[in-house]
Short mmCIF file of N, CA and C in Angstrom, two decimals:
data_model
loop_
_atom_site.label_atom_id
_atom_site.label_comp_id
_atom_site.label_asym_id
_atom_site.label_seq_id
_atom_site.Cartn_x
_atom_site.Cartn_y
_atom_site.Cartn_z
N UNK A 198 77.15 91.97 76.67
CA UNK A 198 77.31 92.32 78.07
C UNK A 198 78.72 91.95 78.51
N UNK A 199 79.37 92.63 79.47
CA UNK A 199 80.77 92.67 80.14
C UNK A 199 80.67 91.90 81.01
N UNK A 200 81.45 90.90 81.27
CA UNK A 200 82.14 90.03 82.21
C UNK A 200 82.96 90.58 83.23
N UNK A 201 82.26 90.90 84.72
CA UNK A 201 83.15 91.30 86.13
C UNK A 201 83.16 89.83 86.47
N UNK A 202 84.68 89.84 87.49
CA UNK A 202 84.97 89.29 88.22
C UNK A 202 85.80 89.97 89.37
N UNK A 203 85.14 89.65 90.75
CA UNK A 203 85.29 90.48 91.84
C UNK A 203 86.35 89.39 92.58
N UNK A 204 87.60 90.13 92.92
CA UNK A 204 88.27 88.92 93.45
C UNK A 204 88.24 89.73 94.79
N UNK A 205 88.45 88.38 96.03
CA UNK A 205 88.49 88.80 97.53
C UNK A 205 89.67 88.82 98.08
N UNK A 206 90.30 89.72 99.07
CA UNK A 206 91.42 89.58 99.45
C UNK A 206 92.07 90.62 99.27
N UNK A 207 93.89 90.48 99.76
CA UNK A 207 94.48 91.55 99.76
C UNK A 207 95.14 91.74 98.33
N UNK A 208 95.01 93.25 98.21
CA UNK A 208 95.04 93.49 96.83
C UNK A 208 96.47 93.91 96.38
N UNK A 209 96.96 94.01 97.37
CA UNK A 209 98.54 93.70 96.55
C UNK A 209 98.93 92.49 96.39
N UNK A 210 98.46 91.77 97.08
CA UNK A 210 98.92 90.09 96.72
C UNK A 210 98.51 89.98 95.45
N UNK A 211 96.78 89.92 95.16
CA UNK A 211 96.62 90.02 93.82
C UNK A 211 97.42 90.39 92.14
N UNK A 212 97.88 92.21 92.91
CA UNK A 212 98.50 92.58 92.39
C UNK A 212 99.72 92.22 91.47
N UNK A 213 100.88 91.76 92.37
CA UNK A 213 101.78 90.94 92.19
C UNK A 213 101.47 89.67 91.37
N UNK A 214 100.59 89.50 90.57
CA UNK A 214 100.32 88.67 89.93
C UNK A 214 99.42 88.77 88.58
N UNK A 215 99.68 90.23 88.45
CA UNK A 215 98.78 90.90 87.71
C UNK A 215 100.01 91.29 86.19
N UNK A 216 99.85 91.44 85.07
CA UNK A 216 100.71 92.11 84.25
C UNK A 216 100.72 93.63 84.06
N UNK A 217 101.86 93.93 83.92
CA UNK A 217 101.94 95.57 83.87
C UNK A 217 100.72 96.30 82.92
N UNK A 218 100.24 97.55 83.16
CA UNK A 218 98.95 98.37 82.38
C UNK A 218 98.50 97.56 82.33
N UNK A 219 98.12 97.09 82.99
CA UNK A 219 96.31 96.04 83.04
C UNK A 219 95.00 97.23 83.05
N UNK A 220 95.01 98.27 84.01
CA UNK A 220 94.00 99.35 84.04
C UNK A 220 94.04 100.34 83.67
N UNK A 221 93.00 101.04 82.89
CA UNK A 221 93.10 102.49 82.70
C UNK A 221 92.64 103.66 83.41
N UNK A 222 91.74 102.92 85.40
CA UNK A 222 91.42 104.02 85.97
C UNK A 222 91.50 103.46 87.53
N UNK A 223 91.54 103.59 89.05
CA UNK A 223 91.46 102.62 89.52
C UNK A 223 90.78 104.16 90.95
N UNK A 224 89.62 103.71 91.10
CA UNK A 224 88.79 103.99 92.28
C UNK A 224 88.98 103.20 93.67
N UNK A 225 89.44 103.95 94.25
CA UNK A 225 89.48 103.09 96.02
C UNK A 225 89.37 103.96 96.97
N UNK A 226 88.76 103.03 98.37
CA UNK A 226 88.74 103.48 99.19
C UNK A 226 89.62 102.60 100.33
N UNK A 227 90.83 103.46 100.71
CA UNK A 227 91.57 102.51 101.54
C UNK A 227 91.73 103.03 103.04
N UNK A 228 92.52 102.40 103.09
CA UNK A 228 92.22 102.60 105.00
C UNK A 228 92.56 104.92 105.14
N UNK A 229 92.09 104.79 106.17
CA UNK A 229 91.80 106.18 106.91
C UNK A 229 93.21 106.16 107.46
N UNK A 230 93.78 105.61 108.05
CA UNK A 230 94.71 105.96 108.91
C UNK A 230 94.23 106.57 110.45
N UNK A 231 93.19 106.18 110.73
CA UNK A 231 92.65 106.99 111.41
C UNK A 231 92.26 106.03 113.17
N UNK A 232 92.89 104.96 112.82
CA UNK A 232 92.77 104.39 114.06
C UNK A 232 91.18 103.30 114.37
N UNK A 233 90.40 103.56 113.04
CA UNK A 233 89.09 103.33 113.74
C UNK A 233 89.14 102.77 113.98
N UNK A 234 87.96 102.36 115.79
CA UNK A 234 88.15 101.57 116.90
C UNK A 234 89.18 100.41 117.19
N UNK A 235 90.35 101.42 116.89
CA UNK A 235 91.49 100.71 117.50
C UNK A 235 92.08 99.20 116.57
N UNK A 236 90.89 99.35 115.18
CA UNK A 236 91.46 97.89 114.56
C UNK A 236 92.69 98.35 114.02
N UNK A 237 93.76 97.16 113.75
CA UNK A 237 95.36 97.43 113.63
C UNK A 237 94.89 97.31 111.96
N UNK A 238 94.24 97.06 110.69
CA UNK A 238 94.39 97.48 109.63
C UNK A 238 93.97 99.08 109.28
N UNK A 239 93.96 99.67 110.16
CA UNK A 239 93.30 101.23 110.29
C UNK A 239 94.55 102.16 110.83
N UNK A 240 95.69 101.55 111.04
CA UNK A 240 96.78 102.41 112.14
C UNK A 240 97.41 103.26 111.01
N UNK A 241 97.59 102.90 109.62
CA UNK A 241 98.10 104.02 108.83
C UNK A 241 97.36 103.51 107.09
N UNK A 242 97.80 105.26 106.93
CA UNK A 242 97.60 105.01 105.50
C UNK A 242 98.19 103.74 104.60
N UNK A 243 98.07 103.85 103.23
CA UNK A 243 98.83 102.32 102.27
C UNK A 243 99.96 103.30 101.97
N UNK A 244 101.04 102.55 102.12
CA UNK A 244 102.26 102.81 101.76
C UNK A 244 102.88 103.56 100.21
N UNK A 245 103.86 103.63 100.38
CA UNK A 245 104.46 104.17 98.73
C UNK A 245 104.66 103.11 97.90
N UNK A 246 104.95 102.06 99.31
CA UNK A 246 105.09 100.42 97.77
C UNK A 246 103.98 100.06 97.65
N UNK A 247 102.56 100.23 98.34
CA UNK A 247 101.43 99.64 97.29
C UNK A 247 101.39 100.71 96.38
N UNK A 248 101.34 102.22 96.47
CA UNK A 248 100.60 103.00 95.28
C UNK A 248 101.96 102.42 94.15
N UNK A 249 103.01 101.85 94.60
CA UNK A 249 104.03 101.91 93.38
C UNK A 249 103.34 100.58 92.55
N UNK A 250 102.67 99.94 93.17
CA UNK A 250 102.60 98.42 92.64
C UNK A 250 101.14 98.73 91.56
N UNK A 251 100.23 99.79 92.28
CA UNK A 251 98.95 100.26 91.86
C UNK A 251 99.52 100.62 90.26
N UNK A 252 100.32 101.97 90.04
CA UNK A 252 100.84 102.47 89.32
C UNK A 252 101.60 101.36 87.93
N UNK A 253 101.89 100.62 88.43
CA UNK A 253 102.72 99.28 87.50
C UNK A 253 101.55 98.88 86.84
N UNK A 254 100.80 98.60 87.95
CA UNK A 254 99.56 98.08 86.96
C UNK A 254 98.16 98.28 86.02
N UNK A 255 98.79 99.79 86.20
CA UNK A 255 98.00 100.95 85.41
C UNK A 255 98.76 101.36 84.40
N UNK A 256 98.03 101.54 83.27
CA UNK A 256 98.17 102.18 81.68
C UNK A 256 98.64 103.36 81.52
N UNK A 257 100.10 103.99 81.05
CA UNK A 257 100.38 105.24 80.97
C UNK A 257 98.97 106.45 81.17
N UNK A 258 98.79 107.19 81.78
CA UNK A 258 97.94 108.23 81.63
C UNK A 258 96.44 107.62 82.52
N UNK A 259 96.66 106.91 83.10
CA UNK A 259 95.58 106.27 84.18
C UNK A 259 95.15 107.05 84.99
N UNK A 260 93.91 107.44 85.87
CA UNK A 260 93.73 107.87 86.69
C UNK A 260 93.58 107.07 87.79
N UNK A 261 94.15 107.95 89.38
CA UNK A 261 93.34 107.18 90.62
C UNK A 261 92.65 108.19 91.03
N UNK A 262 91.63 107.69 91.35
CA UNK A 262 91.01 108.56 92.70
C UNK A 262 90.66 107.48 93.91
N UNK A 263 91.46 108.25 95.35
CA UNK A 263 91.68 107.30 96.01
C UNK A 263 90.63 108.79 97.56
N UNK A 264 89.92 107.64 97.86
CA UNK A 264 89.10 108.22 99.55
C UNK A 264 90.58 108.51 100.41
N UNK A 265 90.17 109.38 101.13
CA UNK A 265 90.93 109.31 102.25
C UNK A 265 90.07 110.37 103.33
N UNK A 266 90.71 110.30 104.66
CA UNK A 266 90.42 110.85 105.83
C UNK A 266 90.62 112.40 105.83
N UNK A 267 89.71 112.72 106.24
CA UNK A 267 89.60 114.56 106.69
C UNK A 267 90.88 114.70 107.02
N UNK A 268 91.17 114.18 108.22
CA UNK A 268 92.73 114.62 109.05
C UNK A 268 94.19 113.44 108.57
N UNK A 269 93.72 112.58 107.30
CA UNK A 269 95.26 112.31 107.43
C UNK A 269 95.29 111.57 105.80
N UNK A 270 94.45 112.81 104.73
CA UNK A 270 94.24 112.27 103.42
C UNK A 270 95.22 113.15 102.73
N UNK A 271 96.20 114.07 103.71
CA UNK A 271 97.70 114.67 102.84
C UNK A 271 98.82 113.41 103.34
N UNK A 272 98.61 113.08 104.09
CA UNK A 272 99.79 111.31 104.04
C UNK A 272 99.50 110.20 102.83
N UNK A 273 97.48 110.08 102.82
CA UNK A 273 97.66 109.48 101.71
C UNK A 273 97.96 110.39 100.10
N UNK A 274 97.71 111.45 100.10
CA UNK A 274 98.66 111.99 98.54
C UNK A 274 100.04 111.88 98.91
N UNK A 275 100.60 112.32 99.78
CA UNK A 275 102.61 112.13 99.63
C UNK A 275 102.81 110.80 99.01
N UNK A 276 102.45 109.57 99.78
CA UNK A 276 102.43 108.12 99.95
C UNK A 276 102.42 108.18 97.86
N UNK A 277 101.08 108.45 97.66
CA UNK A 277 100.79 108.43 96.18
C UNK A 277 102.00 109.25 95.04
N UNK A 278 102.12 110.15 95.89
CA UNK A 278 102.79 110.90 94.69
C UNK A 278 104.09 110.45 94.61
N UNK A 279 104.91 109.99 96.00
CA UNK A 279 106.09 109.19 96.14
C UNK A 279 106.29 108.19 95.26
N UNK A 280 105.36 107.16 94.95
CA UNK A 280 104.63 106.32 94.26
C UNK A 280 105.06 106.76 92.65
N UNK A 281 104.89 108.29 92.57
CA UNK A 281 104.86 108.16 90.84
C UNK A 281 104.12 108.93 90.20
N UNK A 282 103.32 108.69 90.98
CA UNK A 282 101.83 109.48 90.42
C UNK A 282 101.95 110.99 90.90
N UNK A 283 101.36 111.21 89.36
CA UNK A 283 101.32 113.20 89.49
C UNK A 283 100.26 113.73 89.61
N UNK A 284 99.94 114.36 90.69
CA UNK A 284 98.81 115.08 90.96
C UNK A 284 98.38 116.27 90.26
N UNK A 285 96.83 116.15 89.99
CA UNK A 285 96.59 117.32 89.31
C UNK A 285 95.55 118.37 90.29
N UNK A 286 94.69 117.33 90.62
CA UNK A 286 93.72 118.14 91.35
C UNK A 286 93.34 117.15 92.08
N UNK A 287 92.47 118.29 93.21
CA UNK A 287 92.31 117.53 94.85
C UNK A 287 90.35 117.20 94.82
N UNK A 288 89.68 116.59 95.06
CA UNK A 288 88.82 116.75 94.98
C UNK A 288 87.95 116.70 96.42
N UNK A 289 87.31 117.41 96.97
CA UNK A 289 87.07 117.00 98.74
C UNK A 289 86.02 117.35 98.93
N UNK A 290 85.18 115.93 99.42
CA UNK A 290 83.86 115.58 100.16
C UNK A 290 83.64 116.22 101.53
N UNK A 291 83.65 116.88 102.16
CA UNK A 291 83.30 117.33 103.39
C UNK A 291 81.94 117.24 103.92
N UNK A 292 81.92 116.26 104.88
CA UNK A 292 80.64 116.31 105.41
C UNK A 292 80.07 116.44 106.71
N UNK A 293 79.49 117.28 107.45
CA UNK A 293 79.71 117.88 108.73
C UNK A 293 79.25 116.74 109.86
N UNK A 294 78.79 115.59 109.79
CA UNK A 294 78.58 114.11 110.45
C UNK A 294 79.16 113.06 110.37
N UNK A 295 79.14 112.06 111.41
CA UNK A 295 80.60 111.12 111.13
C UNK A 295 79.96 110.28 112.40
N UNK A 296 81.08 109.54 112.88
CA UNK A 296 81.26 108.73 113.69
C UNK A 296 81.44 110.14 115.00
N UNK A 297 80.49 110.02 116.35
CA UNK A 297 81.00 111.49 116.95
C UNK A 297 82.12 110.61 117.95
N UNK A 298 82.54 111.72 118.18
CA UNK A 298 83.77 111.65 120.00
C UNK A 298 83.61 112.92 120.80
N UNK A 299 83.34 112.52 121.75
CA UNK A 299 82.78 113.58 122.43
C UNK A 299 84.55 113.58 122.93
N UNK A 300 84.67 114.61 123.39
CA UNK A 300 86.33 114.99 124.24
C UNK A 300 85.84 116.18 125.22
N UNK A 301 85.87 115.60 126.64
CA UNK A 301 85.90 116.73 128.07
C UNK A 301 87.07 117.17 128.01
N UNK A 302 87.58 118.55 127.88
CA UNK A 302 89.13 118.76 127.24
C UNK A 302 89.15 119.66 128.89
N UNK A 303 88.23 119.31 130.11
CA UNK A 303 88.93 119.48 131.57
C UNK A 303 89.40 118.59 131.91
N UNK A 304 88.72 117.49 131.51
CA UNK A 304 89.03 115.87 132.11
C UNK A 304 90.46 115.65 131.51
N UNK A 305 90.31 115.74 130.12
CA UNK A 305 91.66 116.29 129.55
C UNK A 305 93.23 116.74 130.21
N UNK A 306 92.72 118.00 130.48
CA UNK A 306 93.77 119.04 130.93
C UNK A 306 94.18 118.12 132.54
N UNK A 307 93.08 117.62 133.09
CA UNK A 307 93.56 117.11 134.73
C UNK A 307 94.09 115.82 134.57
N UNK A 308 93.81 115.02 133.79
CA UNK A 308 94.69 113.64 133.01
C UNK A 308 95.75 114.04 132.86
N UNK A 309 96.27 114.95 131.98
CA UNK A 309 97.77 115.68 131.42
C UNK A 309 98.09 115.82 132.83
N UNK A 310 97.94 116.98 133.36
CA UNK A 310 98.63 117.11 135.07
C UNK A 310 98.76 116.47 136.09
N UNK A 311 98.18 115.32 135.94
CA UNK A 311 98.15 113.91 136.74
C UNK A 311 97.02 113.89 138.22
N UNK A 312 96.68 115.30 137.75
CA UNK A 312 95.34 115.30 139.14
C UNK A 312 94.09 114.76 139.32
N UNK A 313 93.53 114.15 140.45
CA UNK A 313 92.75 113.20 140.51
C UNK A 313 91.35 114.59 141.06
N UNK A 314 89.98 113.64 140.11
CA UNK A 314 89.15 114.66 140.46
C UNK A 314 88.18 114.37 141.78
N UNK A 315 87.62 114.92 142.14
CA UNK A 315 87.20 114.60 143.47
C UNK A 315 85.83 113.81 143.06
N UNK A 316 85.70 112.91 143.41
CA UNK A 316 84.03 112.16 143.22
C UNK A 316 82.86 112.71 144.07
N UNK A 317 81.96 113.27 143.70
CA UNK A 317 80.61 114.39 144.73
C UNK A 317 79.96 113.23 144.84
N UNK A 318 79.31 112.34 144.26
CA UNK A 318 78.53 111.61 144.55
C UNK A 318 78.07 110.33 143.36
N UNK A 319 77.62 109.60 143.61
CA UNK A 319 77.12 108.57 142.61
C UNK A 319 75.98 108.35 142.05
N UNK A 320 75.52 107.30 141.18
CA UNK A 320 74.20 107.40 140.88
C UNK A 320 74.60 105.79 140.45
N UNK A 321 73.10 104.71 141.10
CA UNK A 321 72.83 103.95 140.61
C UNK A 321 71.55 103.79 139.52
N UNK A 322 71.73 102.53 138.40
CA UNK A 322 70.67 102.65 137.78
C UNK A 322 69.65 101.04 138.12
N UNK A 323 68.54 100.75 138.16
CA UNK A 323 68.13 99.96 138.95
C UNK A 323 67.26 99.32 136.79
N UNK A 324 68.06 98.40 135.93
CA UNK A 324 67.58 97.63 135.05
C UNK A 324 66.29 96.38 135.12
N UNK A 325 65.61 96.46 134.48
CA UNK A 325 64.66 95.27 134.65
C UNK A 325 64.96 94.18 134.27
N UNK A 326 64.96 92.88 133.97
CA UNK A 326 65.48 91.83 133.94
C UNK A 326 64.87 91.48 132.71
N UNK A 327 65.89 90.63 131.77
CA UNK A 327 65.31 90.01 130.21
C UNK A 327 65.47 89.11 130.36
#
């Protein structure tokens, strides 16, 4: 039987401490770039110096396959290919459910023009007590 060891933490630090072709395939899923709920490790894709550091530590002829975001998984291939790495083929999960956002694109349009909407009326809600 094979011996894993799962180390925690950031993985270029790791990295940097790793010897060159250590791997012959490396599966990840890294950030989206996508902002989710506003956490600051989500504001962009991984850079060209981690995939360069990824690449160091992969075995001539290695594969990645790396997740990325519907709307911003061509930043993470540039990032990669900048990196070194030669792309052969794209492979893409599409799946029609997600996290939703609803967008009122009037509320929208009167935000952009700076116009205030008129309030008709209110509604209270009357909660029971826990």
């Amino acid at each position: 039987m094979t011996d894993y060891t799962l180390h925690c933490g950031d993985c270029v630090d790791y990295m940097a401490t790793m010897a060159d072709a250590t791997y012959s395939a490396v599966f990840c899923d890294p950030p989206y770039g996508i902002k989710f709920m506003n956490r600051l490790w989500d504001h962009g894709v991984p850079s060209t110096a981690v995939w360069q550091e990824v690449y160091r530590v992969c075995k001539p002829g290695a594969i990645l396959m790396a997740f990325g975001g519907t709307r911003t998984w061509h930043r993470l291939a540039v990032n990669i290919e900048d990196a070194g790495w030669e792309m052969f083929d794209t492979i893409m999960y599409v799946y029609g459910s997600g996290f939703p956002k609803s967008h009122d694109i009037s509320k929208a349009i009167d935000k952009a023009a700076g116009a205030e909407r008129e309030v008709i009326g209110t509604k209270s809600y009357a909660y029971p007590d826990t």
